[in-house]
PDB file of C-alpha atoms and ligand atoms in Angstrom:
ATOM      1  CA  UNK A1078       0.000   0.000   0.000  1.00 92.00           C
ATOM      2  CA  UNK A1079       1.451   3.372  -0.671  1.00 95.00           C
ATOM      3  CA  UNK A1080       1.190   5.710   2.314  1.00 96.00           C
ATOM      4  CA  UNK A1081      -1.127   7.953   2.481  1.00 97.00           C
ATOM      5  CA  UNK A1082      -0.417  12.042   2.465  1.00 97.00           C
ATOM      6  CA  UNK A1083      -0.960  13.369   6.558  1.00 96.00           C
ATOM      7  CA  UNK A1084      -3.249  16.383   6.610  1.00 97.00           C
ATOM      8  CA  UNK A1085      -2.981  18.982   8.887  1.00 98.00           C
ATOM      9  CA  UNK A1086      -7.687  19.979   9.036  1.00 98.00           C
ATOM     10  CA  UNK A1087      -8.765  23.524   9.927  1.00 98.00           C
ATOM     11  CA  UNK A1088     -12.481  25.034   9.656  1.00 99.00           C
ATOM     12  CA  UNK A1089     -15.153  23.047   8.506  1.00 99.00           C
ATOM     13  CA  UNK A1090     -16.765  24.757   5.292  1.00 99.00           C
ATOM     14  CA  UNK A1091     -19.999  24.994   3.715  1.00 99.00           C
ATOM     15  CA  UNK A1092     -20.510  26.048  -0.398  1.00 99.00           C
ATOM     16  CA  UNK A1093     -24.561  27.338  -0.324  1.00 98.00           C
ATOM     17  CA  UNK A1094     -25.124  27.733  -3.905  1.00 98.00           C
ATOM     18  CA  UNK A1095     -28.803  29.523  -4.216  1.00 98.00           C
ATOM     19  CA  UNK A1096     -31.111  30.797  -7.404  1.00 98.00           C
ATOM     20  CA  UNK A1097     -33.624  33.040  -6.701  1.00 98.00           C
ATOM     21  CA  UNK A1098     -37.370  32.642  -7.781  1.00 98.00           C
ATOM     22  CA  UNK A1099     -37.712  36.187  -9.028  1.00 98.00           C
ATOM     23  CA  UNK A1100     -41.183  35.789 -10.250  1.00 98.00           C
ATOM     24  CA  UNK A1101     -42.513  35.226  -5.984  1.00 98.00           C
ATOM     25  CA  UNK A1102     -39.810  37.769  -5.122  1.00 98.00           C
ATOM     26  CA  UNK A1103     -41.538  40.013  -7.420  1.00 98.00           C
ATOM     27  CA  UNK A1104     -44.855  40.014  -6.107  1.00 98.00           C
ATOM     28  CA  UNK A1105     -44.196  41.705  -2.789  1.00 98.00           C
ATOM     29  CA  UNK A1106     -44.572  45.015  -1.879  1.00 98.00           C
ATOM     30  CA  UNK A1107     -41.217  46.945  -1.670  1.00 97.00           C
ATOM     31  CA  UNK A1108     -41.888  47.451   2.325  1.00 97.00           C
ATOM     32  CA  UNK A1109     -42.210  43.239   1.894  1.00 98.00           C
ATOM     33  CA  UNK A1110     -39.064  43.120   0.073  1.00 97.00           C
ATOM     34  CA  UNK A1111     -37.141  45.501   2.616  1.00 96.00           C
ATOM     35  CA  UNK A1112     -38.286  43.114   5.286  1.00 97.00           C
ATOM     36  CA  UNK A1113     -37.343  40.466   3.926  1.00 98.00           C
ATOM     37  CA  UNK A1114     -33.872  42.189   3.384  1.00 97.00           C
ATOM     38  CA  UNK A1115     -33.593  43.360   6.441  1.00 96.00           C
ATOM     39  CA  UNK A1116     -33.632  39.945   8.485  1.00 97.00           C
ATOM     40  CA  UNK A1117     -31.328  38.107   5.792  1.00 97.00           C
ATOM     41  CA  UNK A1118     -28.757  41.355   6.551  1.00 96.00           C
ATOM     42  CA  UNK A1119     -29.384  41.081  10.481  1.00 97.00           C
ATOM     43  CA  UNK A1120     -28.341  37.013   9.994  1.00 98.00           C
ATOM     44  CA  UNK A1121     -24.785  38.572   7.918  1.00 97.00           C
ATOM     45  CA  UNK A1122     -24.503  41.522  11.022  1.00 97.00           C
ATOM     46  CA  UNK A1123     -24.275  38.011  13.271  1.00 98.00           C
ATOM     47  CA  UNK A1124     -22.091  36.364  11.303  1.00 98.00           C
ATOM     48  CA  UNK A1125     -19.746  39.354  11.116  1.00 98.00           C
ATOM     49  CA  UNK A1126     -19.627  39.085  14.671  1.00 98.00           C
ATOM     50  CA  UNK A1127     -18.350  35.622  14.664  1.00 98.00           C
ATOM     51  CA  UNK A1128     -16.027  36.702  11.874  1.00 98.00           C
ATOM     52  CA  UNK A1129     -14.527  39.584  14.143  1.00 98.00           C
ATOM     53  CA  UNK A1130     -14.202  36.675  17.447  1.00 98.00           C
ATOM     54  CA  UNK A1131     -12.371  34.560  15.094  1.00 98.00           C
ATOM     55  CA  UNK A1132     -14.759  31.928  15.175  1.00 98.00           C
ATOM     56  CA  UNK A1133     -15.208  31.423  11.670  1.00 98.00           C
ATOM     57  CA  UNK A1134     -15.517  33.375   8.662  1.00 98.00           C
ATOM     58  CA  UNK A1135     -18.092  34.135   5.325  1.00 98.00           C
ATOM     59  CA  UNK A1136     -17.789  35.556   2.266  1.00 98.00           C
ATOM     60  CA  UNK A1137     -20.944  36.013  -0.468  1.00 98.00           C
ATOM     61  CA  UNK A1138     -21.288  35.992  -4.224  1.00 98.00           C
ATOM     62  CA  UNK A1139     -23.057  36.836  -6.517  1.00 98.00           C
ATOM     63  CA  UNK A1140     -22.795  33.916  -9.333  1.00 98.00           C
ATOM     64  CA  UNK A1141     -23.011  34.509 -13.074  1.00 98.00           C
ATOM     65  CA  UNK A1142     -24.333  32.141 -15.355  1.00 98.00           C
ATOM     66  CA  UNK A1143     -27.423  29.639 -14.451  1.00 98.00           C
ATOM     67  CA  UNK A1144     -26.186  27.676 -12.087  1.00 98.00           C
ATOM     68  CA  UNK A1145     -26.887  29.761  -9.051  1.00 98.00           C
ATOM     69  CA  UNK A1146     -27.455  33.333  -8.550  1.00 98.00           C
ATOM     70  CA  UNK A1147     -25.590  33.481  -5.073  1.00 98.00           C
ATOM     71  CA  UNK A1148     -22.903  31.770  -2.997  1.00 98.00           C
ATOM     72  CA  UNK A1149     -22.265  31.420   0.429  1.00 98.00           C
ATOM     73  CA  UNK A1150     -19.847  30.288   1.908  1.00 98.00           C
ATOM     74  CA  UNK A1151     -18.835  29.612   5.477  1.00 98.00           C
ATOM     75  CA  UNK A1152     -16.283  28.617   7.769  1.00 99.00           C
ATOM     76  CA  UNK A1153     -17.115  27.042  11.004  1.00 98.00           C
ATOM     77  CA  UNK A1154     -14.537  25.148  13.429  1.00 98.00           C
ATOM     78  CA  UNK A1155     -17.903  22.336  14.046  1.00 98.00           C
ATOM     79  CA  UNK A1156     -19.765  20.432  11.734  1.00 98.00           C
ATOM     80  CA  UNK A1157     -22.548  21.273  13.720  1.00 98.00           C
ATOM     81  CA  UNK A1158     -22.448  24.970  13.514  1.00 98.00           C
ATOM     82  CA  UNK A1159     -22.297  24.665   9.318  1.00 98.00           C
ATOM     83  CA  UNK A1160     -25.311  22.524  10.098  1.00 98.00           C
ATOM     84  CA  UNK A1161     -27.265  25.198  12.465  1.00 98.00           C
ATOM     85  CA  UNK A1162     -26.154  28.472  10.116  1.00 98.00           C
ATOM     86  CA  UNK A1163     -27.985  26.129   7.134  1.00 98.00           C
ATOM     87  CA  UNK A1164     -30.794  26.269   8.968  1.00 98.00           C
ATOM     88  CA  UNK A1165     -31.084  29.214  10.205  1.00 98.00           C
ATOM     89  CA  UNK A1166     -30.775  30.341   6.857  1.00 98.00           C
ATOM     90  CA  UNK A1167     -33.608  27.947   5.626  1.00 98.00           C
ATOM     91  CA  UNK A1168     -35.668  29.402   8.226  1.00 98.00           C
ATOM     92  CA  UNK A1169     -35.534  32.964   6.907  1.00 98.00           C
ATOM     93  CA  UNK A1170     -38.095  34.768   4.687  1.00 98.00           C
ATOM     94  CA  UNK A1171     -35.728  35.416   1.640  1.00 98.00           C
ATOM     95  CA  UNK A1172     -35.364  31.078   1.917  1.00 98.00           C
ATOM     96  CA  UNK A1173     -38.822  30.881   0.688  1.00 98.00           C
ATOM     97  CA  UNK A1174     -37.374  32.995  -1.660  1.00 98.00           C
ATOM     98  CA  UNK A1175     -34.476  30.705  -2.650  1.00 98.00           C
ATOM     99  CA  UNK A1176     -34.121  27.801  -4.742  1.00 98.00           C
ATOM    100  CA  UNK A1177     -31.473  25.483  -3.919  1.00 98.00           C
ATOM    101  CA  UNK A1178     -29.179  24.821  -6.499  1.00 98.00           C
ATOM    102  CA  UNK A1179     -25.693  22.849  -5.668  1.00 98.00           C
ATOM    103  CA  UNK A1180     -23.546  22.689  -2.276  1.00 98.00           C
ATOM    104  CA  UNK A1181     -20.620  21.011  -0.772  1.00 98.00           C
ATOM    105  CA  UNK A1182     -19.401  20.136   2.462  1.00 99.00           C
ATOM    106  CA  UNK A1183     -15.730  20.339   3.324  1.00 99.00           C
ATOM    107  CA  UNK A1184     -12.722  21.077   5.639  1.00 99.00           C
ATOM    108  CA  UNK A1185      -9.993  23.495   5.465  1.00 99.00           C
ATOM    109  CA  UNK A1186      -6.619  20.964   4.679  1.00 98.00           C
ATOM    110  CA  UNK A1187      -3.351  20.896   3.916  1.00 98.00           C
ATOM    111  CA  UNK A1188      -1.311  18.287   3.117  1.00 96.00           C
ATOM    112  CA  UNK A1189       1.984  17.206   4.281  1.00 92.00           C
ATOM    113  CA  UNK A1190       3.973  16.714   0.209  1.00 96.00           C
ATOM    114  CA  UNK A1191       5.654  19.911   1.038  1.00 92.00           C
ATOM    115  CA  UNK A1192       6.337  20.368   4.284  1.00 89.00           C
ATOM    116  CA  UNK A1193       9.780  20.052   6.028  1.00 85.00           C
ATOM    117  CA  UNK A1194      10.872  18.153   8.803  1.00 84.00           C
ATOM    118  CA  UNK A1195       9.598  19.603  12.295  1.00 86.00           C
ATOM    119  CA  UNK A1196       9.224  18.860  15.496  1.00 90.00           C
ATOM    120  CA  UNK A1197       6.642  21.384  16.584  1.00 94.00           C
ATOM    121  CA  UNK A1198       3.288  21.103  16.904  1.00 95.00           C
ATOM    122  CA  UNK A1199       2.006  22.223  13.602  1.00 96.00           C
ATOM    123  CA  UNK A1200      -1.443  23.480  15.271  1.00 97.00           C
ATOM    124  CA  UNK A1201       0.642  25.856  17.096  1.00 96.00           C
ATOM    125  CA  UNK A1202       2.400  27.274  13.948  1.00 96.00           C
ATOM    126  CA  UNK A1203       0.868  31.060  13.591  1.00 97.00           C
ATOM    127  CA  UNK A1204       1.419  30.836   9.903  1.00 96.00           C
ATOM    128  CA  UNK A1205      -0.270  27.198   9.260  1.00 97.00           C
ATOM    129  CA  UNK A1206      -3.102  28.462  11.921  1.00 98.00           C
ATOM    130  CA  UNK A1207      -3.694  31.385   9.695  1.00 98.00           C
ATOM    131  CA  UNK A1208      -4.281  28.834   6.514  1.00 98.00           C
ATOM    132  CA  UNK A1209      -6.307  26.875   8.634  1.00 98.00           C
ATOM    133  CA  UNK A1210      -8.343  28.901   9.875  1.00 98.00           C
ATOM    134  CA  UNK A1211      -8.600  31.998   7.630  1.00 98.00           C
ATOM    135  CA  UNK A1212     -10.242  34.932   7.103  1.00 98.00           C
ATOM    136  CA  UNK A1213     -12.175  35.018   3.530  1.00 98.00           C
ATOM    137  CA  UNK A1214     -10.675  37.622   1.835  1.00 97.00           C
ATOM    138  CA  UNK A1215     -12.929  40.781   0.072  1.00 96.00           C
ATOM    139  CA  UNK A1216     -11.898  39.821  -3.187  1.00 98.00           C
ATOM    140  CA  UNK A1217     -13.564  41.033  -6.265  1.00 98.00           C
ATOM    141  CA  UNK A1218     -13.978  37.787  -7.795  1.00 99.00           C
ATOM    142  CA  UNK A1219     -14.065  33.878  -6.176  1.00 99.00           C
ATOM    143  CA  UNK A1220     -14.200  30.880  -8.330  1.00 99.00           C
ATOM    144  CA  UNK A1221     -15.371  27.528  -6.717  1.00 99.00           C
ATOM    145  CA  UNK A1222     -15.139  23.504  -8.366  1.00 99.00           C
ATOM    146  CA  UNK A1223     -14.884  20.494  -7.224  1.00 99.00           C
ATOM    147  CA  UNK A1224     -12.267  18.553  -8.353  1.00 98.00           C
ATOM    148  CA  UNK A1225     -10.673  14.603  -7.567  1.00 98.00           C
ATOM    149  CA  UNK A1226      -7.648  12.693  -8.572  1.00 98.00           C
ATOM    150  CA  UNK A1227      -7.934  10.232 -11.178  1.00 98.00           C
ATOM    151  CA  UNK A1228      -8.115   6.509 -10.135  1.00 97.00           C
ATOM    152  CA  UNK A1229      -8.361   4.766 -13.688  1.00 96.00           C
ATOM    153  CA  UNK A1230      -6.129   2.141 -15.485  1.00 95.00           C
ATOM    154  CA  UNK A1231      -2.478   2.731 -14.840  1.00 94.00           C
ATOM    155  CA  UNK A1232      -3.350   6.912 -14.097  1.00 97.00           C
ATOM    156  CA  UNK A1233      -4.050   5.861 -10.651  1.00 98.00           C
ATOM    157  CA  UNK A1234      -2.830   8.961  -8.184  1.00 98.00           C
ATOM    158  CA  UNK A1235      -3.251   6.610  -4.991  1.00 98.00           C
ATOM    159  CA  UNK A1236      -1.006   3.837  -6.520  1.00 97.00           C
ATOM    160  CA  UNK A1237       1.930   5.970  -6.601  1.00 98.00           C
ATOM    161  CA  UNK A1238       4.693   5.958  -4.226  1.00 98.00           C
ATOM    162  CA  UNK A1239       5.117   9.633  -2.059  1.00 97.00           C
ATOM    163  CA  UNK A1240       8.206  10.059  -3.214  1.00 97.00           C
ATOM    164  CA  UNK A1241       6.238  10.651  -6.713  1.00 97.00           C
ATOM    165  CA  UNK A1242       3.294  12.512  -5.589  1.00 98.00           C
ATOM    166  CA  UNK A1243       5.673  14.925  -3.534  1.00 98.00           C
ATOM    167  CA  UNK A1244       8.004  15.356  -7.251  1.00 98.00           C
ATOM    168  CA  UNK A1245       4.264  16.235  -8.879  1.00 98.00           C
ATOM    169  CA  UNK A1246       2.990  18.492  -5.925  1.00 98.00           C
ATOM    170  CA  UNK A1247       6.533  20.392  -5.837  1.00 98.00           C
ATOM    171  CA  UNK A1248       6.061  21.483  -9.363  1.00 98.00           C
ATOM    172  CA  UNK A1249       1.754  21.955  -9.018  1.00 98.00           C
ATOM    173  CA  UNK A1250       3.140  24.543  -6.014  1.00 98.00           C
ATOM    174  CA  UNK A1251       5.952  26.388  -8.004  1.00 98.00           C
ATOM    175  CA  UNK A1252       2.627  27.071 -10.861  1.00 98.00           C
ATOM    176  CA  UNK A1253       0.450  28.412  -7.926  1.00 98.00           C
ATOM    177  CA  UNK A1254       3.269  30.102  -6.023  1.00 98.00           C
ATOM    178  CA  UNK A1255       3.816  31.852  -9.675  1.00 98.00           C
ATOM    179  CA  UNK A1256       0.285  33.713  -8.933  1.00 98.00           C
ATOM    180  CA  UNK A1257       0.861  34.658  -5.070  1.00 98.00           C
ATOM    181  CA  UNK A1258      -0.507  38.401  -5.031  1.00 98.00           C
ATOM    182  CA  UNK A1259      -2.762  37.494  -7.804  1.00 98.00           C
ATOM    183  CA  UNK A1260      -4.812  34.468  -6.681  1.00 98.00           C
ATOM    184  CA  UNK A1261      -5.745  33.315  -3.627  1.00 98.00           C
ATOM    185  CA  UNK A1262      -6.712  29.353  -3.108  1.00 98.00           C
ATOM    186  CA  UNK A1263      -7.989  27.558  -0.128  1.00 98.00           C
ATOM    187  CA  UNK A1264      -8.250  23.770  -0.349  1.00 98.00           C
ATOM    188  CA  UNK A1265     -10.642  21.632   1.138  1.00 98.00           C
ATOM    189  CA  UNK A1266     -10.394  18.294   1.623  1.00 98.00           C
ATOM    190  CA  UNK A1267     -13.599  16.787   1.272  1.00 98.00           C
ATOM    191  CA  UNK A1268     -13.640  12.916   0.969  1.00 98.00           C
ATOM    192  CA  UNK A1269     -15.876  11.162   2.629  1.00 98.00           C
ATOM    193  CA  UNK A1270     -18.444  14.189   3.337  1.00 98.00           C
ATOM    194  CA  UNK A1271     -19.338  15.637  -0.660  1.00 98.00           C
ATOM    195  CA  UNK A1272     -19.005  13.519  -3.976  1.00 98.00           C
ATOM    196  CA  UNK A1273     -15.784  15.035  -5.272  1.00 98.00           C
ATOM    197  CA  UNK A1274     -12.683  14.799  -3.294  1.00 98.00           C
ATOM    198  CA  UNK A1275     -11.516  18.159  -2.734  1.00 98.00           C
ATOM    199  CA  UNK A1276     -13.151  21.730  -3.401  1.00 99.00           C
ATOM    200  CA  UNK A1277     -10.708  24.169  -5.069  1.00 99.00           C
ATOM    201  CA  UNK A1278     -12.012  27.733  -3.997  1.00 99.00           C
ATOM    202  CA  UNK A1279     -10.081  31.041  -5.565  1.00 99.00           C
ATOM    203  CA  UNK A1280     -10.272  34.210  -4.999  1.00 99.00           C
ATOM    204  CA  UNK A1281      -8.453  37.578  -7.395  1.00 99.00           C
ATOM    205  CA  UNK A1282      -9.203  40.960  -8.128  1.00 98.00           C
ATOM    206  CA  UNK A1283      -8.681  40.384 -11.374  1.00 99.00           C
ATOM    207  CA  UNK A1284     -11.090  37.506 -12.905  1.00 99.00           C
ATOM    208  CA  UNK A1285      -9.180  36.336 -15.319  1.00 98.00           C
ATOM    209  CA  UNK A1286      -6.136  35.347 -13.620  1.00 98.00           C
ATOM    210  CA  UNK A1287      -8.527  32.528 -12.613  1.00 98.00           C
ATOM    211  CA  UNK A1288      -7.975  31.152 -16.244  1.00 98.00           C
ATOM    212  CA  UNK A1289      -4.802  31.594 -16.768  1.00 98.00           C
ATOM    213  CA  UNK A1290      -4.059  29.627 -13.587  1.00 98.00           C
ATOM    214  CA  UNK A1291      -5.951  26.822 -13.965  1.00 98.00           C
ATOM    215  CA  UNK A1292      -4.701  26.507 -17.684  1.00 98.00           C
ATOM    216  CA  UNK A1293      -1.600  26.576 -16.914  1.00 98.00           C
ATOM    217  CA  UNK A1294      -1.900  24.083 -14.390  1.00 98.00           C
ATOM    218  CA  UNK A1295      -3.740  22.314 -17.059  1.00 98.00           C
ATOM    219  CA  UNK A1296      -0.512  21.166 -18.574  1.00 98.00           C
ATOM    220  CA  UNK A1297       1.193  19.790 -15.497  1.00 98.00           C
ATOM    221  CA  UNK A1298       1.528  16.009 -14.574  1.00 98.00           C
ATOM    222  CA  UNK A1299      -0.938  16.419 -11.584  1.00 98.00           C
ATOM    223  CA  UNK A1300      -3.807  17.755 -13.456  1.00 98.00           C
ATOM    224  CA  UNK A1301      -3.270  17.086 -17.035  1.00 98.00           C
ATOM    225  CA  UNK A1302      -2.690  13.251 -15.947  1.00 98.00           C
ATOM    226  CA  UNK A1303      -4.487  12.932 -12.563  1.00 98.00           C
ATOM    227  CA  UNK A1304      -7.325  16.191 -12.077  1.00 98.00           C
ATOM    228  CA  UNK A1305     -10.899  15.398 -12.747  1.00 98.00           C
ATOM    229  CA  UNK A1306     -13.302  18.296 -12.048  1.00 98.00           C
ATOM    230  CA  UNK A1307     -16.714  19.011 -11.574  1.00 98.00           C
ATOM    231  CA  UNK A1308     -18.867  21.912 -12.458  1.00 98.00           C
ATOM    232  CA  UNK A1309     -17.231  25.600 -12.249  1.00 98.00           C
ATOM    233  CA  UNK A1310     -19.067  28.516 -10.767  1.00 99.00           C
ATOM    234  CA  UNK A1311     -17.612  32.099 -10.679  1.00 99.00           C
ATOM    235  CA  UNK A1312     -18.926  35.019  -9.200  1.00 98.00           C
ATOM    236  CA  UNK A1313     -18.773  38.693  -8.347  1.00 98.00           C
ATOM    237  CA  UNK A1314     -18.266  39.996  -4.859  1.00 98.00           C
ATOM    238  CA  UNK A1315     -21.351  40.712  -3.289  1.00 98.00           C
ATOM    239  CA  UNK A1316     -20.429  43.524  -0.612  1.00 94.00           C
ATOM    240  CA  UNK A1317     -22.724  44.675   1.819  1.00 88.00           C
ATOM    241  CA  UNK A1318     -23.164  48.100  -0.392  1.00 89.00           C
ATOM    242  CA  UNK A1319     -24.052  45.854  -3.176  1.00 95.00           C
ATOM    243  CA  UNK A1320     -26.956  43.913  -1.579  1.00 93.00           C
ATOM    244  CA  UNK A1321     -29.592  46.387  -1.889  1.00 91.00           C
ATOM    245  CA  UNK A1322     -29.236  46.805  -5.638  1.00 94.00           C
ATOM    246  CA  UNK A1323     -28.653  42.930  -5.926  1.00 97.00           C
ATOM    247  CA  UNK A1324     -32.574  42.289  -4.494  1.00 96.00           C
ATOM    248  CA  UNK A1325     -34.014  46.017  -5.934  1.00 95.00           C
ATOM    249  CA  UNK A1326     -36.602  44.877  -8.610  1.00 95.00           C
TER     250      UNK A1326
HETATM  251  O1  76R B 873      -0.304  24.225   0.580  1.00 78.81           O
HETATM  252  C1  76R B 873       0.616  24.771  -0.050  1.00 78.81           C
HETATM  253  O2  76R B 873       0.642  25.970  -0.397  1.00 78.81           O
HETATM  254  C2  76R B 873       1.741  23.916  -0.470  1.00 78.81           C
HETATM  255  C3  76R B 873       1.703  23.589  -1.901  1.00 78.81           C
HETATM  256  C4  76R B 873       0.341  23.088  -2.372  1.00 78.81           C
HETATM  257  C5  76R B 873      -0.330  21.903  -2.032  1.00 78.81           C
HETATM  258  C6  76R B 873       0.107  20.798  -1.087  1.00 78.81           C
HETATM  259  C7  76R B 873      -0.498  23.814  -3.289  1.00 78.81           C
HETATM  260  C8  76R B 873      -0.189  25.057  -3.796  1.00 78.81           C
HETATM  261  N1  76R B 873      -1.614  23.059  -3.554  1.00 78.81           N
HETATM  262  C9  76R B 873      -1.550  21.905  -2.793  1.00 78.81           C
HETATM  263  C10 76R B 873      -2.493  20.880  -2.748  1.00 78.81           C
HETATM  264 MN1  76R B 873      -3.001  23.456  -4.943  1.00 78.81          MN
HETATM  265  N2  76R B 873      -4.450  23.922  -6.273  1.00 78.81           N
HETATM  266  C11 76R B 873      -5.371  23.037  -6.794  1.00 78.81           C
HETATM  267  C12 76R B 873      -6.032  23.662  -7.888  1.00 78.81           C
HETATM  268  O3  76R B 873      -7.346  23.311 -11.512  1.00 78.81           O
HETATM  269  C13 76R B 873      -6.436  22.496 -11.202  1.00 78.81           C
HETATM  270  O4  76R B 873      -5.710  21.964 -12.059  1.00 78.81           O
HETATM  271  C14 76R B 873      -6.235  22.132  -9.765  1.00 78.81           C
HETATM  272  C15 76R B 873      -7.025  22.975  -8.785  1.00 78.81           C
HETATM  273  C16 76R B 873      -5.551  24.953  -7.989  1.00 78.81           C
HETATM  274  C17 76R B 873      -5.973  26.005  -8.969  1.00 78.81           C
HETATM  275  C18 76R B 873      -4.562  25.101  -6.962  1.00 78.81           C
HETATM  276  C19 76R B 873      -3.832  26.266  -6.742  1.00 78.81           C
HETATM  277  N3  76R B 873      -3.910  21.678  -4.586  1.00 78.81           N
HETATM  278  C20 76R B 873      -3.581  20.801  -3.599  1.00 78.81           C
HETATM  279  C21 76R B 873      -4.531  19.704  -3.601  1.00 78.81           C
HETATM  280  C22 76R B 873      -4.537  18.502  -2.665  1.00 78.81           C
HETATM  281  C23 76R B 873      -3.772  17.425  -3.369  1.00 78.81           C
HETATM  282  C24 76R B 873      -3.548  16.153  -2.604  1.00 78.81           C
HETATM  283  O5  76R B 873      -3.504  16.172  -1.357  1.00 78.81           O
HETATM  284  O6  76R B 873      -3.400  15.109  -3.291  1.00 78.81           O
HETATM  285  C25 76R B 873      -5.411  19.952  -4.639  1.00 78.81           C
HETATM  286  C26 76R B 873      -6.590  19.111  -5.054  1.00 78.81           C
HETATM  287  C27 76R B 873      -5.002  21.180  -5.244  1.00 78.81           C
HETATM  288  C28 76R B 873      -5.616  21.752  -6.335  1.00 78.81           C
HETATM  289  N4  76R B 873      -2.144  25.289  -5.221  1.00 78.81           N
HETATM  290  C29 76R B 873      -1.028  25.803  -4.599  1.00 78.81           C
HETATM  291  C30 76R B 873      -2.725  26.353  -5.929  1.00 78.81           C
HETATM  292  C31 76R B 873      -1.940  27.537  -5.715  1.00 78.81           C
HETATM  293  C32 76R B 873      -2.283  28.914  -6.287  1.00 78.81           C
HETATM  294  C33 76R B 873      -0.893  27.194  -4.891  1.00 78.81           C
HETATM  295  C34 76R B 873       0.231  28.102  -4.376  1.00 78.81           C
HETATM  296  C35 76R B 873      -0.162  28.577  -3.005  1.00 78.81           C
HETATM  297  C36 76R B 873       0.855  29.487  -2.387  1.00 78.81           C
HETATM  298  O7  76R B 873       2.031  29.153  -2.410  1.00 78.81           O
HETATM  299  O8  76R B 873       0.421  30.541  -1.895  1.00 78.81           O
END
């Protein structure tokens, strides 16, 4: 058996992926629709709260194309918290509003291919903490897929010996370290809680620095050989500011 990469696991994470049924939200009165509005900001003034104790973190956007018209996504150190916030959510007015449309369930992880020799705790490392634990940044644009590593005839990622995986992941890193200042990527490590086993989620100011990274990592061993993804979904930043124009009809 080949051994299997350690993981160091930070905040669990939730992907909410929403459309909105514009036709009901369309039939209230505006004094309705401010309501409605209002309580769905009140539930991101609590959440800001939590972001400012350090006990998790949020970000929200708004999602072009079909698939969804929002995201949300949030960081919670317990499964059980993801699982309350959900419903809390589902429990709103602007729910009723809301059509489900995709989601996935995750944890914050990174793996041990590059990492040195230590003998201190990891946990206690300020810099790994702050990877584990982050705060989402305000970026202008996030991109979220799922993605997993082939498993299929000899292109089988966990028949390979670590010495090879760490060779592959050592060059994957030197294309993503290329972008530092550009893009922004948390992985989560999500096998055995969503179908796909990791979620890839990215974050830029500039959108399409999003392409050009995952192109170019298109054409190395690890993904060109081994990546299988799922559906894409890329969105604008949907600041506080930007929430009253995003519901005005
Ligand atoms: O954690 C680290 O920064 C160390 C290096 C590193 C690891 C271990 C790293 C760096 N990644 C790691 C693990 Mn990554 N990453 C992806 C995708 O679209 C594609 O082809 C793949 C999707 C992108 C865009 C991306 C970006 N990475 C992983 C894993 C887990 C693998 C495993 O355990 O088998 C996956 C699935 C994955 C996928 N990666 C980076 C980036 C970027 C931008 C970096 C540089 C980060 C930095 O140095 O700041």
């Amino acid at each position: 058996m080949s051994e299997a990469a350690q993981t160091l696991d930070g905040w669990y994470c939730l992907h909410d992926f929403r459309s909105i049924d514009w036709s009901s939200w369309k039939l209230l009165t505006n004094e309705e629709r401010q309501e409605v509005t209002n309580e769905f900001l009140g539930l991101l003034e609590k959440w800001n709260v939590t972001e400012n104790d350090e006990q998790g973190t949020h970000a929200l956007y708004s999602i072009v194309g079909q698939k969804a018209d929002f995201m949300m996504m949030i960081l919670r150190p317990t499964m059980e918290e993801l699982n309350d916030i959900e419903l809390e959510f589902n429990k709103t007015k602007l729910a009723e509003f809301t059509i489900p449309t995709y989601s996935y369930v995750s944890v914050v992880e990174l793996s041990n291919y590059l990492a040195g020799e230590s003998n201190e705790d990891p946990y206690q490392n300020p810099h790994i903490r702050s990877r584990l634990y982050p705060k989402l940044p305000q970026a202008k644009y996030s991109c979220f897929y799922p993605m997993d590593k082939r498993r299929q005839g000899d292109d089988n990622w966990y028949m390979l010996a670590m010495d090879e995986r760490k060779e592959m992941m050592r060059s994957h890193g030197l294309i993503g370290r290329s972008y530092a200042g550009k893009v922004k990527q948390i992985i989560t490590g999500s096998v055995g809680f969503d179908d796909y086993e990791w979620g890839v989620t990215l974050f830029a100011d500039d959108v399409l620095q999003f392409k050009k990274l995952v192109y170019e990592m298109r054409f190395d061993e690890v993904s060109a050989r081994y990546g299988e993804f799922g559906s894409f979904f890329v969105g604008n930043l949907l600041s506080p500011t930007k929430l009253d124009s995003f519901f005005h009809v």
